[in-house]
C-alpha cells in the first residue's frame, strides 16, 4: 500500500488553516520564509500567530508547551512538529541572553524583535504574499546581512547574535552590512559573557557546514575568533593554516568531530582538551576529537606501523575522518602528498573482515587454561590479539601454541 506522507511545509500550512478557521491570524515566519525565497530547503517551518498560547492549546489538544514564557507551542501534525509562536515583543535584556519579560502583540512588532532583516519576514500562505516590515526582501536581493534596528542595541541585548551573524553570512554567502560588522568588532569581547554551550552550538553549525572556510574567515575578520574560549587564544598565522586546512575538507556537511579536529590539530594536546572542556563538548565528542588529533602522526607515518597498528586505527569509528583530516593537513602544510598516498596504499589491501576480527582466545579461555586473573592475563590477551592482527597467529590451534610458548618463556625467566 503506498504510504501517504506529508511534508513539513504541508503540515505547517494545515496548522495555519486551522488557526485561521478559528479566526486567528497565522503566518509562516522567520528562517523558512528566508530559505524559500532563496530557493533553499528550510530546516523547519515555524508559524507565528496572534492567538494566545492557551487558545492554541485548546484548538490543538495534543500540543505541547515548549517555551511557556515565550508563548511557544509545539503542534504535532502529519508526523511533523510545528512550532507555533504567539506574536511577541521582547522586554529589556539585562543579562545579554534573555529578555526579562515578553508581551504578546502584533506581527509588526514581532518582526522588530527578530535578529536580522532576512530573518524578520512573514509569509501569508492564503494570499501567497510576503509580509515585510523590516526591509528583509531587499537585503535578500542584495545578499546583505543586517540587524533589524540599531546593531549596538541588538548585539548588546543578545551577544550570541554575533555568532549567528557569522553563521548566516557564511551559509548564505552574504556580506555583512558595514554598520552591523563594525558593531560586532566592537562588542566581540562580550562573547565571554555567554554560556559555553551556546557558543559551542553555533561554532559546531559554522564548522560542520560546507561554508566552514568562509565562516572561519568571518570569525577572524569580525574579531570573534579570540573570544571563543579563553584557553584558545587567536594566532593569525595558526588561524590562517587552520583556514587552509578547512579549505581542503570535502564540500559537504561533515561530522563535528572532524571539523573541530581540523581547527585544533596544531595545538598541544593539553590545550585541545582544555578547549573541549571549556566549550563543554560532550565526552564522546571530546574523545573523538582527541583520537583524531592524537592519531594524526601515526597516520602520517603509516610506513613505520605494524599491520596491527594500522588495523587498530582502521577499527576506530572515526577512521574515515582521520583519512580526510590527514589529506587536509598534508595539503595545507605543503608536505609531500606521498604521506597521504602511503596511508591509502598501506591500508587499501586490508580486508574489512580482517580489521577487527573476534579474538581467537578470550579471557575465559585463558582462565580455563590455568592463567590467573590479573594484569598478567590482560597483557597476554592483548599481545595475543596483536599477534592475531599481525597475522602471525591464524587460528585457534596456533593461538594455543602461542600461549604455550609465552608461558614457557615466562617460566624460564
Ligand atoms: P536555521 O535554518 O538555522 O534554523 P532560522 O532562521 O530558522 O535558521 P532559528 O534559530 O531556528 O533560525 O530561529 C528562528 C527565527 O527566530 C529566526 O529566523 C529569527 O527570526 C528568530 N530568532 C532566533 N534566534 C534569535 C535571536 N537570538 N535573536 C533574535 N531573533 C532570533
Ligand atoms: Mg530554524
Tab-separated table of N, CA and C in Angstrom, residues 53-133:
chain	number	residue	atom	x	y	z
A	53	UNK	N	-1.196	31.449	23.550
A	53	UNK	CA	-0.810	30.040	23.722
A	53	UNK	C	-1.951	29.170	24.280
A	54	UNK	N	-2.763	29.709	25.194
A	54	UNK	CA	-3.884	28.914	25.755
A	54	UNK	C	-4.868	28.546	24.651
A	55	UNK	N	-5.110	29.509	23.733
A	55	UNK	CA	-6.058	29.230	22.640
A	55	UNK	C	-5.484	28.159	21.719
A	56	UNK	N	-4.192	28.295	21.405
A	56	UNK	CA	-3.561	27.309	20.509
A	56	UNK	C	-3.701	25.916	21.134
A	57	UNK	N	-3.486	25.852	22.442
A	57	UNK	CA	-3.582	24.542	23.104
A	57	UNK	C	-5.000	24.014	23.118
A	58	UNK	N	-5.971	24.919	23.152
A	58	UNK	CA	-7.370	24.480	23.135
A	58	UNK	C	-7.725	23.902	21.753
A	59	UNK	N	-7.214	24.547	20.698
A	59	UNK	CA	-7.540	24.110	19.330
A	59	UNK	C	-6.738	22.881	18.910
A	60	UNK	N	-5.587	22.720	19.551
A	60	UNK	CA	-4.768	21.522	19.270
A	60	UNK	C	-4.511	20.823	20.608
A	61	UNK	N	-5.459	20.009	21.046
A	61	UNK	CA	-5.380	19.461	22.409
A	61	UNK	C	-4.106	18.662	22.677
A	62	UNK	N	-3.496	18.121	21.640
A	62	UNK	CA	-2.286	17.314	21.897
A	62	UNK	C	-1.000	18.136	21.850
A	63	UNK	N	-1.166	19.470	21.681
A	63	UNK	CA	0.019	20.331	21.563
A	63	UNK	C	0.778	20.379	22.878
A	64	UNK	N	2.096	20.599	22.775
A	64	UNK	CA	2.937	20.693	23.981
A	64	UNK	C	3.506	22.103	24.083
A	65	UNK	N	3.535	22.602	25.300
A	65	UNK	CA	4.117	23.920	25.506
A	65	UNK	C	5.624	23.749	25.636
A	66	UNK	N	6.393	24.427	24.785
A	66	UNK	CA	7.851	24.253	24.876
A	66	UNK	C	8.567	25.475	25.435
A	67	UNK	N	7.974	26.638	25.246
A	67	UNK	CA	8.617	27.839	25.794
A	67	UNK	C	7.526	28.702	26.394
A	68	UNK	N	7.049	28.260	27.572
A	68	UNK	CA	5.878	28.903	28.174
A	68	UNK	C	6.073	30.429	28.237
A	69	UNK	N	7.272	30.851	28.706
A	69	UNK	CA	7.447	32.301	28.898
A	69	UNK	C	7.509	33.052	27.576
A	70	UNK	N	7.798	32.334	26.469
A	70	UNK	CA	7.843	32.998	25.167
A	70	UNK	C	6.580	32.730	24.341
A	71	UNK	N	5.664	31.946	24.879
A	71	UNK	CA	4.442	31.660	24.143
A	71	UNK	C	4.652	30.737	22.963
A	72	UNK	N	5.525	29.751	23.128
A	72	UNK	CA	5.768	28.821	22.018
A	72	UNK	C	5.132	27.459	22.314
A	73	UNK	N	4.355	26.979	21.330
A	73	UNK	CA	3.637	25.716	21.487
A	73	UNK	C	4.032	24.808	20.321
A	74	UNK	N	4.252	23.548	20.626
A	74	UNK	CA	4.637	22.603	19.584
A	74	UNK	C	3.410	21.785	19.169
A	75	UNK	N	3.025	21.932	17.904
A	75	UNK	CA	1.829	21.226	17.422
A	75	UNK	C	2.279	20.070	16.539
A	76	UNK	N	1.722	18.887	16.813
A	76	UNK	CA	2.084	17.712	16.024
A	76	UNK	C	1.086	17.579	14.888
A	77	UNK	N	1.584	17.594	13.662
A	77	UNK	CA	0.679	17.457	12.512
A	77	UNK	C	1.370	16.617	11.452
A	78	UNK	N	0.643	15.636	10.917
A	78	UNK	CA	1.212	14.743	9.885
A	78	UNK	C	2.613	14.273	10.276
A	79	UNK	N	2.791	13.912	11.503
A	79	UNK	CA	4.078	13.430	11.995
A	79	UNK	C	5.192	14.469	12.005
A	80	UNK	N	4.842	15.721	11.886
A	80	UNK	CA	5.840	16.785	11.986
A	80	UNK	C	5.528	17.633	13.215
A	81	UNK	N	6.563	18.155	13.867
A	81	UNK	CA	6.369	19.089	14.973
A	81	UNK	C	6.468	20.500	14.419
A	82	UNK	N	5.385	21.236	14.523
A	82	UNK	CA	5.389	22.608	14.024
A	82	UNK	C	5.365	23.566	15.216
A	83	UNK	N	6.332	24.474	15.234
A	83	UNK	CA	6.371	25.454	16.326
A	83	UNK	C	5.398	26.577	16.035
A	84	UNK	N	4.458	26.783	16.951
A	84	UNK	CA	3.515	27.882	16.791
A	84	UNK	C	3.821	28.905	17.887
A	85	UNK	N	4.240	30.092	17.489
A	85	UNK	CA	4.630	31.111	18.478
A	85	UNK	C	3.702	32.307	18.378
A	86	UNK	N	3.251	32.778	19.525
A	86	UNK	CA	2.400	33.966	19.539
A	86	UNK	C	3.266	35.203	19.262
A	87	UNK	N	2.747	36.109	18.407
A	87	UNK	CA	3.484	37.358	18.130
A	87	UNK	C	3.865	37.976	19.463
A	88	UNK	N	5.113	38.383	19.588
A	88	UNK	CA	5.522	38.961	20.867
A	88	UNK	C	6.568	40.051	20.674
A	89	UNK	N	6.645	40.889	21.675
A	89	UNK	CA	7.789	41.816	21.683
A	89	UNK	C	8.559	41.492	22.943
A	90	UNK	N	9.882	41.573	22.845
A	90	UNK	CA	10.703	41.201	23.993
A	90	UNK	C	10.977	42.423	24.856
A	91	UNK	N	10.912	42.229	26.166
A	91	UNK	CA	11.215	43.329	27.092
A	91	UNK	C	12.708	43.572	27.149
A	92	UNK	N	13.165	44.219	28.188
A	92	UNK	CA	14.595	44.527	28.302
A	92	UNK	C	15.416	43.268	28.526
A	93	UNK	N	16.618	43.284	27.952
A	93	UNK	CA	17.567	42.195	28.186
A	93	UNK	C	18.551	42.713	29.224
A	94	UNK	N	18.616	42.059	30.362
A	94	UNK	CA	19.554	42.545	31.379
A	94	UNK	C	20.818	41.702	31.432
A	95	UNK	N	20.743	40.471	30.905
A	95	UNK	CA	21.888	39.575	31.070
A	95	UNK	C	22.592	39.222	29.760
A	96	UNK	N	22.237	39.910	28.680
A	96	UNK	CA	22.880	39.607	27.407
A	96	UNK	C	22.425	38.282	26.810
A	97	UNK	N	21.327	37.764	27.319
A	97	UNK	CA	20.850	36.466	26.830
A	97	UNK	C	19.324	36.404	26.686
A	98	UNK	N	18.618	36.701	27.784
A	98	UNK	CA	17.166	36.526	27.779
A	98	UNK	C	16.446	37.841	28.057
A	99	UNK	N	15.319	38.040	27.386
A	99	UNK	CA	14.516	39.208	27.755
A	99	UNK	C	13.930	39.005	29.152
A	100	UNK	N	13.763	40.098	29.897
A	100	UNK	CA	13.206	39.989	31.252
A	100	UNK	C	11.756	39.530	31.213
A	101	UNK	N	11.003	40.122	30.279
A	101	UNK	CA	9.633	39.608	30.118
A	101	UNK	C	9.231	39.783	28.659
A	102	UNK	N	8.193	39.077	28.221
A	102	UNK	CA	7.716	39.264	26.851
A	102	UNK	C	6.265	39.712	26.908
A	103	UNK	N	5.862	40.366	25.822
A	103	UNK	CA	4.499	40.856	25.770
A	103	UNK	C	3.900	40.372	24.466
A	104	UNK	N	2.675	39.853	24.502
A	104	UNK	CA	2.070	39.385	23.261
A	104	UNK	C	1.519	40.578	22.494
A	105	UNK	N	1.770	40.556	21.176
A	105	UNK	CA	1.490	41.770	20.410
A	105	UNK	C	1.172	41.464	18.946
A	106	UNK	N	1.528	42.363	18.024
A	106	UNK	CA	1.173	42.220	16.603
A	106	UNK	C	2.346	41.668	15.794
A	107	UNK	N	2.036	41.268	14.544
A	107	UNK	CA	3.078	40.753	13.651
A	107	UNK	C	4.159	41.814	13.439
A	108	UNK	N	3.716	43.066	13.280
A	108	UNK	CA	4.674	44.139	13.000
A	108	UNK	C	5.694	44.274	14.133
A	109	UNK	N	5.209	44.196	15.361
A	109	UNK	CA	6.142	44.305	16.493
A	109	UNK	C	6.974	43.041	16.672
A	110	UNK	N	6.352	41.912	16.335
A	110	UNK	CA	7.086	40.642	16.427
A	110	UNK	C	8.301	40.672	15.486
A	111	UNK	N	8.104	41.273	14.311
A	111	UNK	CA	9.220	41.351	13.352
A	111	UNK	C	10.393	42.119	13.967
A	112	UNK	N	10.085	43.145	14.746
A	112	UNK	CA	11.140	44.011	15.309
A	112	UNK	C	12.046	43.297	16.309
A	113	UNK	N	11.524	42.267	16.966
A	113	UNK	CA	12.354	41.607	17.978
A	113	UNK	C	13.279	40.565	17.354
A	114	UNK	N	13.084	40.254	16.076
A	114	UNK	CA	13.929	39.238	15.415
A	114	UNK	C	15.304	39.822	15.115
A	115	UNK	N	16.283	38.948	14.862
A	115	UNK	CA	17.659	39.449	14.804
A	115	UNK	C	18.044	40.194	13.527
A	116	UNK	N	17.871	39.529	12.379
A	116	UNK	CA	18.357	40.133	11.129
A	116	UNK	C	17.185	40.346	10.162
A	117	UNK	N	17.333	41.325	9.284
A	117	UNK	CA	16.204	41.655	8.390
A	117	UNK	C	15.757	40.430	7.588
A	118	UNK	N	16.729	39.630	7.151
A	118	UNK	CA	16.356	38.473	6.329
A	118	UNK	C	15.644	37.401	7.165
A	119	UNK	N	15.723	37.498	8.491
A	119	UNK	CA	15.032	36.552	9.380
A	119	UNK	C	13.722	37.127	9.905
A	120	UNK	N	13.375	38.342	9.448
A	120	UNK	CA	12.208	39.018	10.021
A	120	UNK	C	11.002	39.015	9.092
A	121	UNK	N	10.985	38.101	8.134
A	121	UNK	CA	9.889	38.083	7.149
A	121	UNK	C	8.774	37.126	7.553
A	122	UNK	N	7.553	37.456	7.106
A	122	UNK	CA	6.412	36.547	7.264
A	122	UNK	C	5.894	36.183	5.882
A	123	UNK	N	5.148	35.104	5.835
A	123	UNK	CA	4.538	34.726	4.550
A	123	UNK	C	3.090	34.327	4.792
A	124	UNK	N	2.206	34.987	4.034
A	124	UNK	CA	0.781	34.686	4.125
A	124	UNK	C	0.478	33.577	3.122
A	125	UNK	N	0.208	32.380	3.622
A	125	UNK	CA	0.061	31.228	2.721
A	125	UNK	C	-1.277	31.251	1.958
A	126	UNK	N	-2.248	32.060	2.394
A	126	UNK	CA	-3.518	32.109	1.657
A	126	UNK	C	-3.456	33.105	0.515
A	127	UNK	N	-2.846	34.253	0.812
A	127	UNK	CA	-2.728	35.268	-0.254
A	127	UNK	C	-1.466	35.050	-1.076
A	128	UNK	N	-0.637	34.107	-0.639
A	128	UNK	CA	0.658	33.896	-1.300
A	128	UNK	C	1.466	35.164	-1.386
A	129	UNK	N	1.609	35.839	-0.263
A	129	UNK	CA	2.459	37.036	-0.322
A	129	UNK	C	3.341	37.174	0.907
A	130	UNK	N	4.481	37.814	0.630
A	130	UNK	CA	5.454	38.059	1.697
A	130	UNK	C	5.016	39.312	2.460
A	131	UNK	N	5.126	39.262	3.777
A	131	UNK	CA	4.849	40.448	4.589
A	131	UNK	C	6.180	40.895	5.176
A	132	UNK	N	6.581	42.097	4.777
A	132	UNK	CA	7.937	42.546	5.100
A	132	UNK	C	7.905	43.896	5.811
A	133	UNK	N	8.093	43.882	7.136
A	133	UNK	CA	8.091	45.134	7.902
A	133	UNK	C	9.498	45.682	8.103
